[in-house]
Amino acid sequence: MQFDWMVQCYAGAGVHRDAPLYDALDRDSVLAGADAAVESGLGGLWAPDHFMLGPRREEFEVWTLLSALAERTDDVDLGPLVGSITYRNPALLAKMATTVDILSEGRLRLGLGAGWHEAEHAAYGFDFPDVNTRIDMLEETIQILRAMFTEDAPTFHGNHYDIEDAYNEPKPVQEPYPPLVVGGAGPRMLRLAARYADEWNVEISARARGKPIEFKVRKFDEYCRRKAATRPTWSARGSPTSSSARTRTNCRSTAIASSRCRGVRNRTWTTSYRTPRTPAKRVASSSERPPKWPTKSTRFAASGSTKFSCCSSISRKRREWNCSATK
C-alpha cells in the first residue's frame, strides 16, 4: 500500500476540511515538510487548490507550488487534491498540467472537482454557478483535457467552453495522459467519475455529508457496472488509451466492478485522525502510525485499496492527521 502526503500550504484554523495547517506560512516550512515526507519514503505529494484560507488568508497557489515540487523531487507522485475547474480555463489547465507532467518526468496525478468555496470565488472575481452547471463544466473540462492531451489540433464546442485548433505541444509524458482523479460523492459526480476517471476521490470522515460511505461505494460500483455494459472500453477522440492496461495491472479481484468501468482503477478515500506526533517522517513507520491507522488501512486494503494519503494539521491548539486511501 502506497502512502502519500498532503503538502501544508496555508496557515491557521482554515475552512478546508482536509488540508493541513501551519501557525504561519513560509517557504522553508512548506518545503521542509515536503522534503521530510519524501525522505520518509512516502509515495506522493498532494496540495489543495485554494487562494485565501485560514484566519490570515495566507496560502500558496497550487500549480506554482507543484512546479517547485516537480523540480525538488525525483520519484513521488504530484497533484492537486482536487483542482477546482472553476478557477482556470480548461485549455490553460491542459497546458499547465502538461508542463508539470513533463517537468516531473511523468509523475502528475490530475485531481479535478466542481469547486465549493463560494466566498473565495466572489473575492477573486470567479463565477460560481449552481452545482449542476459546475458539474456540466467539469465534464466539458475533462473532454477538453483528454483531447488536448492526445490530439494534434483539437477542436471542441460545448455549452460552456470552446477551443479551436488548440495545440498542446509537447504532449504529456504519461500515455495517454496523466491519471484523472475526480473528487465528489453526489449521484451526478459518481456517474461522472465512473465514466471518465482513473481515480475516484471521496471523503469518509465524520464530517462527510450525505449518505454513508458504504452507500456511495455501492452506487459507484453500480454506475461502473452500467458503464461496462454499454462502454467496456473508451478512447479520447479516437486516440489510443492505456486505461484498460492500467485496470488489468492495478485492480484487485475485490474491485472488479470498478475495473470494468471507463478506466477507473482507483478509489481515493479521505478521513482524519488525531495524534500528538507531528514529524512527517513518522508517517512512514508502521510502528509509529496513529492508533487507528492499522485498522483503517487494513479495512481499505481488504476492499482493494492500494494507496493511503496522509497529512498533518499543525496549529497551536491541535495536531491532526488527515488521510485518504486510493483503490
Tab-separated table of C-alpha atoms in Angstrom:
chain	number	residue	atom	x	y	z
A	1	MET	CA	0.000	0.000	0.000
A	2	GLN	CA	1.386	3.396	-1.011
A	3	PHE	CA	1.303	6.262	1.493
A	4	ASP	CA	1.053	9.857	0.214
A	5	TRP	CA	1.306	13.278	1.888
A	6	MET	CA	-0.821	16.431	1.682
A	7	VAL	CA	1.596	19.361	1.480
A	8	GLN	CA	0.996	22.061	4.075
A	9	CYS	CA	0.421	25.239	2.112
A	10	TYR	CA	-1.716	27.568	4.225
A	11	ALA	CA	-1.749	28.740	7.825
A	12	GLY	CA	-4.165	28.915	10.734
A	13	ALA	CA	-7.579	27.443	11.510
A	14	GLY	CA	-8.750	27.150	7.946
A	15	VAL	CA	-12.079	26.435	6.311
A	16	HIS	CA	-10.989	23.428	4.297
A	17	ARG	CA	-11.908	20.092	5.852
A	18	ASP	CA	-8.887	18.089	4.754
A	19	ALA	CA	-5.835	20.250	4.129
A	20	PRO	CA	-3.164	20.641	6.836
A	21	LEU	CA	-2.380	23.858	8.676
A	22	TYR	CA	0.624	25.786	9.981
A	23	ASP	CA	0.651	28.527	12.604
A	24	ALA	CA	2.355	30.682	9.958
A	25	LEU	CA	3.056	30.203	6.276
A	26	ASP	CA	6.594	30.420	4.944
A	27	ARG	CA	8.628	28.875	2.166
A	28	ASP	CA	11.056	26.925	4.333
A	29	SER	CA	8.385	25.231	6.457
A	30	VAL	CA	6.346	24.122	3.461
A	31	LEU	CA	9.338	22.731	1.595
A	32	ALA	CA	10.784	21.127	4.729
A	33	GLY	CA	7.527	19.257	5.286
A	34	ALA	CA	7.547	18.014	1.699
A	35	ASP	CA	11.208	17.004	1.992
A	36	ALA	CA	10.526	15.065	5.187
A	37	ALA	CA	7.640	13.222	3.558
A	38	VAL	CA	9.800	12.215	0.600
A	39	GLU	CA	12.723	11.194	2.815
A	40	SER	CA	10.320	9.010	4.792
A	41	GLY	CA	9.509	7.014	1.691
A	42	LEU	CA	6.007	8.349	1.073
A	43	GLY	CA	4.852	7.883	-2.491
A	44	GLY	CA	3.096	11.122	-3.404
A	45	LEU	CA	2.614	14.805	-2.607
A	46	TRP	CA	-0.803	16.469	-2.893
A	47	ALA	CA	-1.831	20.098	-2.376
A	48	PRO	CA	-5.254	21.813	-2.095
A	49	ASP	CA	-6.459	24.259	-4.737
A	50	HIS	CA	-7.440	27.438	-2.876
A	51	PHE	CA	-6.234	31.034	-2.577
A	52	MET	CA	-7.174	32.528	0.802
A	53	LEU	CA	-7.923	30.010	3.539
A	54	GLY	CA	-7.098	30.443	7.215
A	55	PRO	CA	-7.598	33.466	9.507
A	56	ARG	CA	-4.837	35.472	7.803
A	57	ARG	CA	-5.786	34.348	4.290
A	58	GLU	CA	-2.237	33.110	3.645
A	59	GLU	CA	-1.935	30.403	1.000
A	60	PHE	CA	0.270	29.274	-1.881
A	61	GLU	CA	-1.225	28.724	-5.352
A	62	VAL	CA	-1.310	25.007	-6.061
A	63	TRP	CA	0.116	24.771	-9.603
A	64	THR	CA	3.004	27.107	-8.878
A	65	LEU	CA	3.779	25.013	-5.801
A	66	LEU	CA	3.564	21.770	-7.778
A	67	SER	CA	6.044	23.161	-10.308
A	68	ALA	CA	8.508	23.820	-7.496
A	69	LEU	CA	7.945	20.346	-6.070
A	70	ALA	CA	8.433	18.778	-9.502
A	71	GLU	CA	11.930	20.245	-9.600
A	72	ARG	CA	12.639	19.463	-5.942
A	73	THR	CA	11.651	15.774	-6.070
A	74	ASP	CA	12.574	12.804	-8.211
A	75	ASP	CA	10.256	9.846	-7.770
A	76	VAL	CA	6.999	10.768	-5.990
A	77	ASP	CA	3.575	11.429	-7.481
A	78	LEU	CA	2.368	15.050	-7.546
A	79	GLY	CA	-1.061	16.601	-7.916
A	80	PRO	CA	-3.843	18.924	-6.765
A	81	LEU	CA	-6.405	17.317	-4.453
A	82	VAL	CA	-8.573	18.352	-6.059
A	83	GLY	CA	-8.315	21.209	-8.540
A	84	SER	CA	-11.426	23.339	-8.977
A	85	ILE	CA	-12.313	23.625	-12.666
A	86	THR	CA	-13.976	26.988	-11.972
A	87	TYR	CA	-10.613	28.674	-11.380
A	88	ARG	CA	-8.961	28.024	-14.755
A	89	ASN	CA	-9.923	27.815	-18.399
A	90	PRO	CA	-9.674	24.112	-19.368
A	91	ALA	CA	-7.292	24.760	-22.259
A	92	LEU	CA	-4.957	26.675	-19.948
A	93	LEU	CA	-5.298	23.894	-17.368
A	94	ALA	CA	-4.299	21.342	-20.003
A	95	LYS	CA	-1.128	23.314	-20.760
A	96	MET	CA	-0.324	23.741	-17.048
A	97	ALA	CA	-0.871	20.056	-16.293
A	98	THR	CA	1.181	19.010	-19.305
A	99	THR	CA	4.038	21.246	-18.208
A	100	VAL	CA	4.087	19.799	-14.682
A	101	ASP	CA	3.922	16.253	-16.056
A	102	ILE	CA	6.920	16.989	-18.276
A	103	LEU	CA	8.908	18.776	-15.561
A	104	SER	CA	8.242	15.904	-13.169
A	105	GLU	CA	9.065	13.308	-15.841
A	106	GLY	CA	5.611	11.751	-15.731
A	107	ARG	CA	4.566	11.972	-12.075
A	108	LEU	CA	1.400	14.110	-12.213
A	109	ARG	CA	-1.977	12.841	-10.960
A	110	LEU	CA	-4.556	15.390	-12.073
A	111	GLY	CA	-7.187	15.959	-9.388
A	112	LEU	CA	-10.405	17.592	-10.621
A	113	GLY	CA	-13.550	18.786	-8.874
A	114	ALA	CA	-16.501	21.119	-9.355
A	115	GLY	CA	-15.457	23.632	-6.672
A	116	TRP	CA	-17.179	24.523	-3.408
A	117	HIS	CA	-15.783	27.683	-1.758
A	118	GLU	CA	-18.290	30.322	-2.835
A	119	ALA	CA	-16.758	33.172	-0.802
A	120	GLU	CA	-13.365	32.563	-2.375
A	121	HIS	CA	-14.880	32.709	-5.852
A	122	ALA	CA	-16.546	36.031	-5.037
A	123	ALA	CA	-13.357	37.519	-3.603
A	124	TYR	CA	-11.296	36.646	-6.681
A	125	GLY	CA	-13.975	37.503	-9.226
A	126	PHE	CA	-14.709	33.948	-10.388
A	127	ASP	CA	-18.231	32.974	-11.372
A	128	PHE	CA	-19.837	30.414	-9.064
A	129	PRO	CA	-22.848	28.901	-10.853
A	130	ASP	CA	-25.158	26.292	-9.350
A	131	VAL	CA	-23.793	22.825	-8.690
A	132	ASN	CA	-25.386	21.175	-11.735
A	133	THR	CA	-23.859	23.792	-14.015
A	134	ARG	CA	-20.460	23.305	-12.368
A	135	ILE	CA	-20.681	19.559	-12.930
A	136	ASP	CA	-21.536	20.199	-16.588
A	137	MET	CA	-18.458	22.438	-16.746
A	138	LEU	CA	-16.349	19.698	-15.155
A	139	GLU	CA	-17.454	17.188	-17.777
A	140	GLU	CA	-16.615	19.562	-20.626
A	141	THR	CA	-13.274	20.312	-18.963
A	142	ILE	CA	-12.412	16.612	-18.887
A	143	GLN	CA	-13.365	16.241	-22.548
A	144	ILE	CA	-11.136	19.180	-23.489
A	145	LEU	CA	-8.261	17.920	-21.342
A	146	ARG	CA	-8.335	14.480	-22.923
A	147	ALA	CA	-8.480	15.973	-26.402
A	148	MET	CA	-5.580	18.345	-25.776
A	149	PHE	CA	-3.522	15.609	-24.137
A	150	THR	CA	-3.897	13.277	-27.123
A	151	GLU	CA	-4.816	15.130	-30.335
A	152	ASP	CA	-2.679	17.259	-32.625
A	153	ALA	CA	-5.031	20.231	-33.080
A	154	PRO	CA	-8.181	19.553	-31.059
A	155	THR	CA	-11.401	21.468	-31.539
A	156	PHE	CA	-14.308	21.363	-29.102
A	157	HIS	CA	-17.545	23.324	-28.912
A	158	GLY	CA	-19.651	22.900	-25.800
A	159	ASN	CA	-22.207	24.798	-23.775
A	160	HIS	CA	-19.560	26.359	-21.536
A	161	TYR	CA	-16.210	26.115	-23.323
A	162	ASP	CA	-14.858	26.271	-26.861
A	163	ILE	CA	-11.430	25.549	-28.292
A	164	GLU	CA	-10.321	25.743	-31.925
A	165	ASP	CA	-7.092	24.093	-33.132
A	166	ALA	CA	-5.781	24.268	-29.558
A	167	TYR	CA	-2.274	22.884	-29.983
A	168	ASN	CA	-0.748	21.442	-26.824
A	169	GLU	CA	2.843	20.583	-27.638
A	170	PRO	CA	4.794	18.834	-26.372
A	171	LYS	CA	2.420	16.198	-25.092
A	172	PRO	CA	2.429	14.840	-21.506
A	173	VAL	CA	4.982	12.185	-20.632
A	174	GLN	CA	2.324	9.756	-19.409
A	175	GLU	CA	0.304	7.988	-22.082
A	176	PRO	CA	-2.368	8.625	-22.998
A	177	TYR	CA	-2.347	11.330	-20.306
A	178	PRO	CA	-1.842	11.801	-16.537
A	179	PRO	CA	-4.342	9.865	-14.383
A	180	LEU	CA	-7.542	11.853	-13.825
A	181	VAL	CA	-8.674	11.930	-10.189
A	182	VAL	CA	-12.313	13.036	-9.877
A	183	GLY	CA	-13.469	14.173	-6.434
A	184	GLY	CA	-17.099	14.108	-5.320
A	185	ALA	CA	-19.819	11.883	-3.906
A	186	GLY	CA	-23.201	13.090	-5.174
A	187	PRO	CA	-25.115	10.989	-7.720
A	188	ARG	CA	-24.021	13.058	-10.724
A	189	MET	CA	-20.402	13.164	-9.580
A	190	LEU	CA	-20.379	9.393	-9.068
A	191	ARG	CA	-21.702	8.853	-12.581
A	192	LEU	CA	-19.153	11.277	-13.991
A	193	ALA	CA	-16.306	9.553	-12.122
A	194	ALA	CA	-17.484	6.160	-13.358
A	195	ARG	CA	-17.450	7.453	-16.916
A	196	TYR	CA	-14.214	9.425	-17.049
A	197	ALA	CA	-11.958	8.977	-14.023
A	198	ASP	CA	-8.869	6.894	-13.403
A	199	GLU	CA	-9.272	7.523	-9.679
A	200	TRP	CA	-12.281	8.474	-7.555
A	201	ASN	CA	-11.819	10.736	-4.508
A	202	VAL	CA	-14.403	10.805	-1.725
A	203	GLU	CA	-14.362	11.952	1.888
A	204	ILE	CA	-15.229	9.356	4.529
A	205	SER	CA	-14.602	11.272	7.759
A	206	ALA	CA	-17.311	12.039	10.297
A	207	ARG	CA	-17.589	15.438	8.614
A	208	ALA	CA	-18.574	13.960	5.265
A	209	ARG	CA	-22.025	14.985	4.118
A	210	GLY	CA	-24.792	12.910	2.593
A	211	LYS	CA	-25.223	9.149	2.567
A	212	PRO	CA	-22.830	6.781	4.402
A	213	ILE	CA	-19.689	5.821	2.525
A	214	GLU	CA	-20.937	2.236	2.113
A	215	PHE	CA	-23.938	3.552	0.176
A	216	LYS	CA	-21.711	5.731	-2.017
A	217	VAL	CA	-19.422	2.805	-2.793
A	218	ARG	CA	-22.379	0.604	-3.752
A	219	LYS	CA	-23.768	3.314	-6.025
A	220	PHE	CA	-20.350	3.898	-7.558
A	221	ASP	CA	-19.975	0.185	-8.312
A	222	GLU	CA	-23.474	0.201	-9.799
A	223	TYR	CA	-22.605	3.091	-12.119
A	224	CYS	CA	-19.371	1.349	-13.088
A	225	ARG	CA	-21.232	-1.819	-13.993
A	226	ARG	CA	-23.676	0.184	-16.099
A	227	LYS	CA	-20.821	1.773	-17.995
A	228	ALA	CA	-19.229	-1.623	-18.509
A	229	ALA	CA	-22.439	-2.869	-20.097
A	230	THR	CA	-22.552	-0.028	-22.608
A	231	ARG	CA	-18.924	1.030	-22.972
A	232	PRO	CA	-16.446	-1.651	-21.938
A	233	THR	CA	-13.556	0.453	-23.278
A	234	TRP	CA	-13.131	4.079	-24.274
A	235	SER	CA	-10.895	6.334	-26.283
A	236	ALA	CA	-10.248	10.061	-26.300
A	237	ARG	CA	-11.459	11.313	-29.668
A	238	GLY	CA	-10.083	8.274	-31.462
A	239	SER	CA	-6.728	8.378	-29.688
A	240	PRO	CA	-5.429	5.178	-28.078
A	241	THR	CA	-5.805	4.818	-24.306
A	242	SER	CA	-3.918	2.730	-21.809
A	243	SER	CA	-6.703	2.801	-19.234
A	244	SER	CA	-7.601	-0.831	-19.828
A	245	ALA	CA	-3.993	-1.856	-19.262
A	246	ARG	CA	-3.909	0.229	-16.105
A	247	THR	CA	-7.053	-1.516	-14.929
A	248	ARG	CA	-5.745	-5.005	-15.588
A	249	THR	CA	-2.492	-4.189	-13.847
A	250	ASN	CA	-3.716	-2.308	-10.791
A	251	CYS	CA	-7.195	-3.515	-9.826
A	252	ARG	CA	-7.624	-6.405	-7.456
A	253	SER	CA	-10.338	-9.036	-7.660
A	254	THR	CA	-12.228	-7.173	-4.927
A	255	ALA	CA	-12.596	-4.201	-7.282
A	256	ILE	CA	-13.783	-5.931	-10.445
A	257	ALA	CA	-16.815	-3.684	-10.750
A	258	SER	CA	-14.604	-0.609	-10.788
A	259	SER	CA	-12.126	-2.133	-13.190
A	260	ARG	CA	-14.869	-2.636	-15.767
A	261	CYS	CA	-15.957	0.969	-15.891
A	262	ARG	CA	-14.370	3.508	-18.193
A	263	GLY	CA	-10.819	3.185	-16.955
A	264	VAL	CA	-11.463	3.774	-13.249
A	265	ARG	CA	-8.727	1.884	-11.484
A	266	ASN	CA	-8.535	3.584	-8.090
A	267	ARG	CA	-10.706	4.993	-5.340
A	268	THR	CA	-9.374	7.701	-3.082
A	269	TRP	CA	-10.882	7.978	0.380
A	270	THR	CA	-10.492	10.846	2.851
A	271	THR	CA	-10.796	10.678	6.637
A	272	SER	CA	-8.984	12.170	9.634
A	273	TYR	CA	-7.172	11.072	12.780
A	274	ARG	CA	-5.708	12.875	15.784
A	275	THR	CA	-2.238	12.212	17.151
A	276	PRO	CA	0.459	14.081	19.090
A	277	ARG	CA	3.028	13.023	16.514
A	278	THR	CA	3.914	15.775	14.072
A	279	PRO	CA	7.112	14.992	12.089
A	280	ALA	CA	6.338	13.790	8.598
A	281	LYS	CA	8.997	11.094	8.901
A	282	ARG	CA	6.852	9.296	11.473
A	283	VAL	CA	4.185	8.639	8.883
A	284	ALA	CA	6.290	6.097	7.029
A	285	SER	CA	6.942	3.851	10.034
A	286	SER	CA	4.167	1.358	10.685
A	287	SER	CA	5.188	1.171	14.343
A	288	GLU	CA	4.592	4.909	14.733
A	289	ARG	CA	1.334	5.322	12.851
A	290	PRO	CA	-1.623	6.858	14.682
A	291	PRO	CA	-3.612	4.214	16.605
A	292	LYS	CA	-6.476	3.966	14.101
A	293	TRP	CA	-4.273	3.575	11.043
A	294	PRO	CA	-3.725	-0.208	11.158
A	295	THR	CA	-7.458	-0.864	11.468
A	296	LYS	CA	-8.455	1.672	8.841
A	297	SER	CA	-5.725	0.857	6.339
A	298	THR	CA	-6.385	-2.873	6.711
A	299	ARG	CA	-10.073	-2.243	6.075
A	300	PHE	CA	-9.333	-0.318	2.892
A	301	ALA	CA	-6.748	-2.845	1.730
A	302	ALA	CA	-9.330	-5.595	2.104
A	303	SER	CA	-11.629	-3.660	-0.211
A	304	GLY	CA	-8.910	-3.321	-2.841
A	305	SER	CA	-7.244	-0.073	-1.774
A	306	THR	CA	-3.660	0.324	-2.918
A	307	LYS	CA	-2.794	3.837	-1.686
A	308	PHE	CA	-3.303	5.767	1.530
A	309	SER	CA	-2.782	9.542	1.508
A	310	CYS	CA	-1.960	11.313	4.759
A	311	CYS	CA	-1.384	14.801	6.056
A	312	SER	CA	-0.649	16.538	9.336
A	313	SER	CA	-2.578	19.561	10.536
A	314	ILE	CA	-0.361	21.638	12.810
A	315	SER	CA	-1.666	24.520	14.912
A	316	ARG	CA	-1.140	25.753	18.442
A	317	LYS	CA	-4.277	24.051	19.719
A	318	ARG	CA	-4.360	20.779	17.815
A	319	ARG	CA	-2.462	18.385	15.622
A	320	GLU	CA	-4.481	16.310	13.227
A	321	TRP	CA	-3.694	13.651	10.644
A	322	ASN	CA	-5.857	13.618	7.547
A	323	CYS	CA	-5.734	10.540	5.397
A	324	SER	CA	-7.142	9.207	2.169
A	325	ALA	CA	-6.865	5.767	0.667
A	326	THR	CA	-6.841	5.021	-3.029
A	327	LYS	CA	-8.335	1.898	-4.526
